[in-house]
JSON list of C-alpha atoms and ligand atoms in Angstrom, two decimals:
[
{"chain": "A", "resi": 21, "resn": "MET", "atom": "CA", "xyz": [-13.81, 133.26, -25.71]},
{"chain": "A", "resi": 22, "resn": "ALA", "atom": "CA", "xyz": [-13.82, 132.65, -22.12]},
{"chain": "A", "resi": 23, "resn": "ALA", "atom": "CA", "xyz": [-16.70, 132.61, -19.82]},
{"chain": "A", "resi": 24, "resn": "THR", "atom": "CA", "xyz": [-17.34, 135.64, -17.46]},
{"chain": "A", "resi": 25, "resn": "ILE", "atom": "CA", "xyz": [-18.07, 135.05, -14.33]},
{"chain": "A", "resi": 26, "resn": "LEU", "atom": "CA", "xyz": [-19.73, 137.02, -11.52]},
{"chain": "A", "resi": 27, "resn": "TYR", "atom": "CA", "xyz": [-18.58, 136.23, -7.63]},
{"chain": "A", "resi": 28, "resn": "ILE", "atom": "CA", "xyz": [-20.37, 138.11, -5.36]},
{"chain": "A", "resi": 29, "resn": "GLU", "atom": "CA", "xyz": [-18.65, 137.66, -1.79]},
{"chain": "A", "resi": 30, "resn": "ASP", "atom": "CA", "xyz": [-17.64, 139.50, 1.14]},
{"chain": "A", "resi": 31, "resn": "ASN", "atom": "CA", "xyz": [-15.05, 137.15, 2.31]},
{"chain": "A", "resi": 32, "resn": "PRO", "atom": "CA", "xyz": [-11.36, 137.87, 0.85]},
{"chain": "A", "resi": 33, "resn": "GLN", "atom": "CA", "xyz": [-10.41, 134.56, 1.86]},
{"chain": "A", "resi": 34, "resn": "ASN", "atom": "CA", "xyz": [-13.05, 132.75, 0.08]},
{"chain": "A", "resi": 35, "resn": "MET", "atom": "CA", "xyz": [-12.95, 135.16, -2.81]},
{"chain": "A", "resi": 36, "resn": "ARG", "atom": "CA", "xyz": [-9.45, 134.89, -3.13]},
{"chain": "A", "resi": 37, "resn": "LEU", "atom": "CA", "xyz": [-9.80, 130.96, -3.18]},
{"chain": "A", "resi": 38, "resn": "ALA", "atom": "CA", "xyz": [-12.10, 130.92, -6.01]},
{"chain": "A", "resi": 39, "resn": "ARG", "atom": "CA", "xyz": [-10.88, 133.49, -8.46]},
{"chain": "A", "resi": 40, "resn": "LYS", "atom": "CA", "xyz": [-7.92, 131.10, -8.35]},
{"chain": "A", "resi": 41, "resn": "MET", "atom": "CA", "xyz": [-9.83, 128.56, -9.07]},
{"chain": "A", "resi": 42, "resn": "LEU", "atom": "CA", "xyz": [-11.79, 130.03, -11.99]},
{"chain": "A", "resi": 43, "resn": "HIS", "atom": "CA", "xyz": [-8.88, 131.57, -13.02]},
{"chain": "A", "resi": 44, "resn": "THR", "atom": "CA", "xyz": [-6.82, 128.65, -13.43]},
{"chain": "A", "resi": 45, "resn": "ALA", "atom": "CA", "xyz": [-9.74, 126.75, -15.36]},
{"chain": "A", "resi": 46, "resn": "GLY", "atom": "CA", "xyz": [-9.72, 129.70, -18.04]},
{"chain": "A", "resi": 47, "resn": "TYR", "atom": "CA", "xyz": [-12.68, 131.81, -16.53]},
{"chain": "A", "resi": 48, "resn": "GLN", "atom": "CA", "xyz": [-12.75, 135.37, -16.27]},
{"chain": "A", "resi": 49, "resn": "VAL", "atom": "CA", "xyz": [-14.00, 136.88, -12.84]},
{"chain": "A", "resi": 50, "resn": "ILE", "atom": "CA", "xyz": [-15.35, 139.79, -12.11]},
{"chain": "A", "resi": 51, "resn": "GLU", "atom": "CA", "xyz": [-15.65, 140.60, -8.26]},
{"chain": "A", "resi": 52, "resn": "ALA", "atom": "CA", "xyz": [-18.44, 142.31, -5.85]},
{"chain": "A", "resi": 53, "resn": "VAL", "atom": "CA", "xyz": [-18.38, 142.35, -2.15]},
{"chain": "A", "resi": 54, "resn": "ASP", "atom": "CA", "xyz": [-22.08, 142.95, -1.46]},
{"chain": "A", "resi": 55, "resn": "GLY", "atom": "CA", "xyz": [-25.52, 142.40, -2.85]},
{"chain": "A", "resi": 56, "resn": "MET", "atom": "CA", "xyz": [-26.16, 145.76, -4.54]},
{"chain": "A", "resi": 57, "resn": "SER", "atom": "CA", "xyz": [-22.67, 146.09, -6.08]},
{"chain": "A", "resi": 58, "resn": "GLY", "atom": "CA", "xyz": [-23.35, 142.40, -7.79]},
{"chain": "A", "resi": 59, "resn": "LEU", "atom": "CA", "xyz": [-26.78, 143.28, -8.70]},
{"chain": "A", "resi": 60, "resn": "HIS", "atom": "CA", "xyz": [-25.64, 146.95, -10.59]},
{"chain": "A", "resi": 61, "resn": "THR", "atom": "CA", "xyz": [-22.60, 144.34, -12.00]},
{"chain": "A", "resi": 62, "resn": "VAL", "atom": "CA", "xyz": [-25.00, 141.62, -13.35]},
{"chain": "A", "resi": 63, "resn": "MET", "atom": "CA", "xyz": [-27.29, 144.50, -15.11]},
{"chain": "A", "resi": 64, "resn": "ASN", "atom": "CA", "xyz": [-24.40, 146.68, -16.65]},
{"chain": "A", "resi": 65, "resn": "GLU", "atom": "CA", "xyz": [-21.71, 143.75, -17.73]},
{"chain": "A", "resi": 66, "resn": "SER", "atom": "CA", "xyz": [-21.93, 140.97, -19.79]},
{"chain": "A", "resi": 67, "resn": "VAL", "atom": "CA", "xyz": [-21.74, 138.10, -17.05]},
{"chain": "A", "resi": 68, "resn": "ASP", "atom": "CA", "xyz": [-22.29, 134.39, -18.18]},
{"chain": "A", "resi": 69, "resn": "LEU", "atom": "CA", "xyz": [-22.98, 132.91, -15.10]},
{"chain": "A", "resi": 70, "resn": "VAL", "atom": "CA", "xyz": [-23.52, 134.20, -11.06]},
{"chain": "A", "resi": 71, "resn": "LEU", "atom": "CA", "xyz": [-21.74, 132.42, -7.93]},
{"chain": "A", "resi": 72, "resn": "VAL", "atom": "CA", "xyz": [-23.43, 134.13, -4.85]},
{"chain": "A", "resi": 73, "resn": "ASP", "atom": "CA", "xyz": [-22.37, 133.97, -1.12]},
{"chain": "A", "resi": 74, "resn": "ILE", "atom": "CA", "xyz": [-25.83, 133.46, 1.08]},
{"chain": "A", "resi": 75, "resn": "ASN", "atom": "CA", "xyz": [-24.04, 135.86, 3.96]},
{"chain": "A", "resi": 76, "resn": "LEU", "atom": "CA", "xyz": [-23.56, 139.10, 2.43]},
{"chain": "A", "resi": 77, "resn": "PRO", "atom": "CA", "xyz": [-23.66, 142.21, 4.27]},
{"chain": "A", "resi": 78, "resn": "ASP", "atom": "CA", "xyz": [-26.36, 144.08, 2.75]},
{"chain": "A", "resi": 79, "resn": "ILE", "atom": "CA", "xyz": [-28.95, 142.13, 0.81]},
{"chain": "A", "resi": 80, "resn": "ASP", "atom": "CA", "xyz": [-28.49, 138.18, 0.65]},
{"chain": "A", "resi": 81, "resn": "GLY", "atom": "CA", "xyz": [-28.01, 135.99, -1.53]},
{"chain": "A", "resi": 82, "resn": "LEU", "atom": "CA", "xyz": [-31.33, 135.04, -1.79]},
{"chain": "A", "resi": 83, "resn": "GLN", "atom": "CA", "xyz": [-32.47, 138.15, -2.37]},
{"chain": "A", "resi": 84, "resn": "VAL", "atom": "CA", "xyz": [-29.94, 138.60, -4.96]},
{"chain": "A", "resi": 85, "resn": "THR", "atom": "CA", "xyz": [-30.98, 135.52, -6.66]},
{"chain": "A", "resi": 86, "resn": "ALA", "atom": "CA", "xyz": [-34.29, 136.49, -6.57]},
{"chain": "A", "resi": 87, "resn": "GLN", "atom": "CA", "xyz": [-33.81, 139.85, -7.94]},
{"chain": "A", "resi": 88, "resn": "ILE", "atom": "CA", "xyz": [-32.62, 138.47, -11.04]},
{"chain": "A", "resi": 89, "resn": "LYS", "atom": "CA", "xyz": [-34.72, 135.87, -11.78]},
{"chain": "A", "resi": 90, "resn": "SER", "atom": "CA", "xyz": [-37.41, 138.65, -11.57]},
{"chain": "A", "resi": 91, "resn": "MET", "atom": "CA", "xyz": [-35.79, 140.22, -14.55]},
{"chain": "A", "resi": 92, "resn": "PRO", "atom": "CA", "xyz": [-36.99, 138.71, -18.22]},
{"chain": "A", "resi": 93, "resn": "GLU", "atom": "CA", "xyz": [-33.48, 139.80, -19.90]},
{"chain": "A", "resi": 94, "resn": "LEU", "atom": "CA", "xyz": [-31.51, 137.87, -16.82]},
{"chain": "A", "resi": 95, "resn": "ALA", "atom": "CA", "xyz": [-34.34, 134.74, -16.04]},
{"chain": "A", "resi": 96, "resn": "SER", "atom": "CA", "xyz": [-31.93, 132.57, -17.78]},
{"chain": "A", "resi": 97, "resn": "LEU", "atom": "CA", "xyz": [-28.82, 133.53, -16.66]},
{"chain": "A", "resi": 98, "resn": "PRO", "atom": "CA", "xyz": [-27.36, 130.41, -14.28]},
{"chain": "A", "resi": 99, "resn": "VAL", "atom": "CA", "xyz": [-27.25, 131.39, -10.54]},
{"chain": "A", "resi": 100, "resn": "LEU", "atom": "CA", "xyz": [-25.33, 129.19, -8.30]},
{"chain": "A", "resi": 101, "resn": "ALA", "atom": "CA", "xyz": [-25.19, 129.83, -4.35]},
{"chain": "A", "resi": 102, "resn": "LEU", "atom": "CA", "xyz": [-22.68, 129.21, -2.20]},
{"chain": "A", "resi": 103, "resn": "THR", "atom": "CA", "xyz": [-23.32, 129.01, 1.75]},
{"chain": "A", "resi": 104, "resn": "ALA", "atom": "CA", "xyz": [-21.43, 127.29, 4.76]},
{"chain": "A", "resi": 105, "resn": "ASN", "atom": "CA", "xyz": [-24.65, 126.94, 6.12]},
{"chain": "A", "resi": 106, "resn": "ALA", "atom": "CA", "xyz": [-25.51, 123.08, 4.64]},
{"chain": "A", "resi": 107, "resn": "MET", "atom": "CA", "xyz": [-27.38, 122.12, 7.83]},
{"chain": "A", "resi": 108, "resn": "HIS", "atom": "CA", "xyz": [-30.01, 124.87, 8.15]},
{"chain": "A", "resi": 109, "resn": "GLY", "atom": "CA", "xyz": [-31.92, 124.15, 5.23]},
{"chain": "A", "resi": 110, "resn": "ASP", "atom": "CA", "xyz": [-30.56, 126.72, 2.84]},
{"chain": "A", "resi": 111, "resn": "ARG", "atom": "CA", "xyz": [-30.58, 124.45, -0.20]},
{"chain": "A", "resi": 112, "resn": "GLU", "atom": "CA", "xyz": [-34.62, 124.31, 0.20]},
{"chain": "A", "resi": 113, "resn": "ARG", "atom": "CA", "xyz": [-34.37, 127.88, 0.24]},
{"chain": "A", "resi": 114, "resn": "CYS", "atom": "CA", "xyz": [-31.53, 128.60, -2.31]},
{"chain": "A", "resi": 115, "resn": "LEU", "atom": "CA", "xyz": [-33.66, 126.05, -5.01]},
{"chain": "A", "resi": 116, "resn": "ALA", "atom": "CA", "xyz": [-37.20, 128.17, -3.76]},
{"chain": "A", "resi": 117, "resn": "ALA", "atom": "CA", "xyz": [-35.21, 131.76, -4.26]},
{"chain": "A", "resi": 118, "resn": "GLY", "atom": "CA", "xyz": [-34.57, 130.55, -7.89]},
{"chain": "A", "resi": 119, "resn": "CYS", "atom": "CA", "xyz": [-31.36, 129.27, -7.45]},
{"chain": "A", "resi": 120, "resn": "ASP", "atom": "CA", "xyz": [-30.21, 126.74, -10.29]},
{"chain": "A", "resi": 121, "resn": "GLY", "atom": "CA", "xyz": [-27.19, 124.94, -8.37]},
{"chain": "A", "resi": 122, "resn": "TYR", "atom": "CA", "xyz": [-25.70, 125.20, -4.82]},
{"chain": "A", "resi": 123, "resn": "ILE", "atom": "CA", "xyz": [-22.89, 124.52, -3.51]},
{"chain": "A", "resi": 124, "resn": "PRO", "atom": "CA", "xyz": [-21.69, 123.71, 0.34]},
{"chain": "A", "resi": 125, "resn": "LYS", "atom": "CA", "xyz": [-18.62, 125.40, 1.31]},
{"chain": "A", "resi": 126, "resn": "PRO", "atom": "CA", "xyz": [-16.04, 124.98, 2.12]},
{"chain": "A", "resi": 127, "resn": "VAL", "atom": "CA", "xyz": [-15.70, 124.93, -1.94]},
{"chain": "A", "resi": 128, "resn": "THR", "atom": "CA", "xyz": [-13.48, 122.43, -3.53]},
{"chain": "A", "resi": 129, "resn": "LYS", "atom": "CA", "xyz": [-11.78, 122.85, -6.91]},
{"chain": "A", "resi": 130, "resn": "ASN", "atom": "CA", "xyz": [-13.30, 120.42, -8.30]},
{"chain": "A", "resi": 131, "resn": "GLU", "atom": "CA", "xyz": [-16.98, 120.73, -7.58]},
{"chain": "A", "resi": 132, "resn": "LEU", "atom": "CA", "xyz": [-16.89, 124.22, -8.47]},
{"chain": "A", "resi": 133, "resn": "LEU", "atom": "CA", "xyz": [-15.28, 123.83, -12.05]},
{"chain": "A", "resi": 134, "resn": "THR", "atom": "CA", "xyz": [-17.98, 120.63, -12.21]},
{"chain": "A", "resi": 135, "resn": "MET", "atom": "CA", "xyz": [-20.93, 122.80, -11.82]},
{"chain": "A", "resi": 136, "resn": "VAL", "atom": "CA", "xyz": [-19.43, 126.12, -13.23]},
{"chain": "A", "resi": 137, "resn": "ALA", "atom": "CA", "xyz": [-18.95, 124.32, -16.50]},
{"chain": "A", "resi": 138, "resn": "HIS", "atom": "CA", "xyz": [-22.40, 122.27, -16.11]},
{"chain": "A", "resi": 139, "resn": "PHE", "atom": "CA", "xyz": [-24.21, 125.17, -16.00]},
{"chain": "A", "resi": 140, "resn": "LEU", "atom": "CA", "xyz": [-22.08, 126.99, -18.76]},
{"chain": "A", "resi": 141, "resn": "GLY", "atom": "CA", "xyz": [-23.95, 124.17, -20.78]},
{"chain": "A", "resi": 142, "resn": "GLU", "atom": "CA", "xyz": [-19.64, 122.76, -21.57]},
{"chain": "A", "resi": 143, "resn": "SER", "atom": "CA", "xyz": [-19.83, 119.53, -22.62]},
{"chain": "A", "resi": 144, "resn": "GLU", "atom": "CA", "xyz": [-16.59, 118.41, -21.13]},
{"chain": "A", "resi": 145, "resn": "ARG", "atom": "CA", "xyz": [-14.94, 119.52, -18.00]},
{"chain": "A", "resi": 146, "resn": "ARG", "atom": "CA", "xyz": [-12.42, 121.50, -18.51]},
{"chain": "A", "resi": 147, "resn": "VAL", "atom": "CA", "xyz": [-8.89, 120.00, -18.04]},
{"chain": "A", "resi": 148, "resn": "VAL", "atom": "CA", "xyz": [-6.74, 121.99, -15.52]},
{"chain": "B", "resi": 22, "resn": "LIG", "atom": "MN1", "xyz": [-20.50, 136.17, 3.08]}
]
């Protein structure tokens, strides 16, 4: 069965791009446009992996991650952060907040799919 990925992103263009990449690789994608709706989704739906933008209109992606990781039933859910601010210490802040991985924007298809497959525990990369 296809893995389900929740992508929390407020930029429609970024969402569209990643959705296309993920769909091409056979993943199901659930979308959320802000941090609180993302948290609501992750608590109420079956999600295998979370991609979270750092800069969101309400709570930021670091807070979303910290919330997820604070819930025992969700603590092992992989959370990968995406941000454009790679030069400003976001990587360290992401990892400190509990992110399992970090993908700098602009996201490339190869990097996104490699990271997702790795954190889903898929032994081989999908052929797309
Ligand atoms: Mn954003």
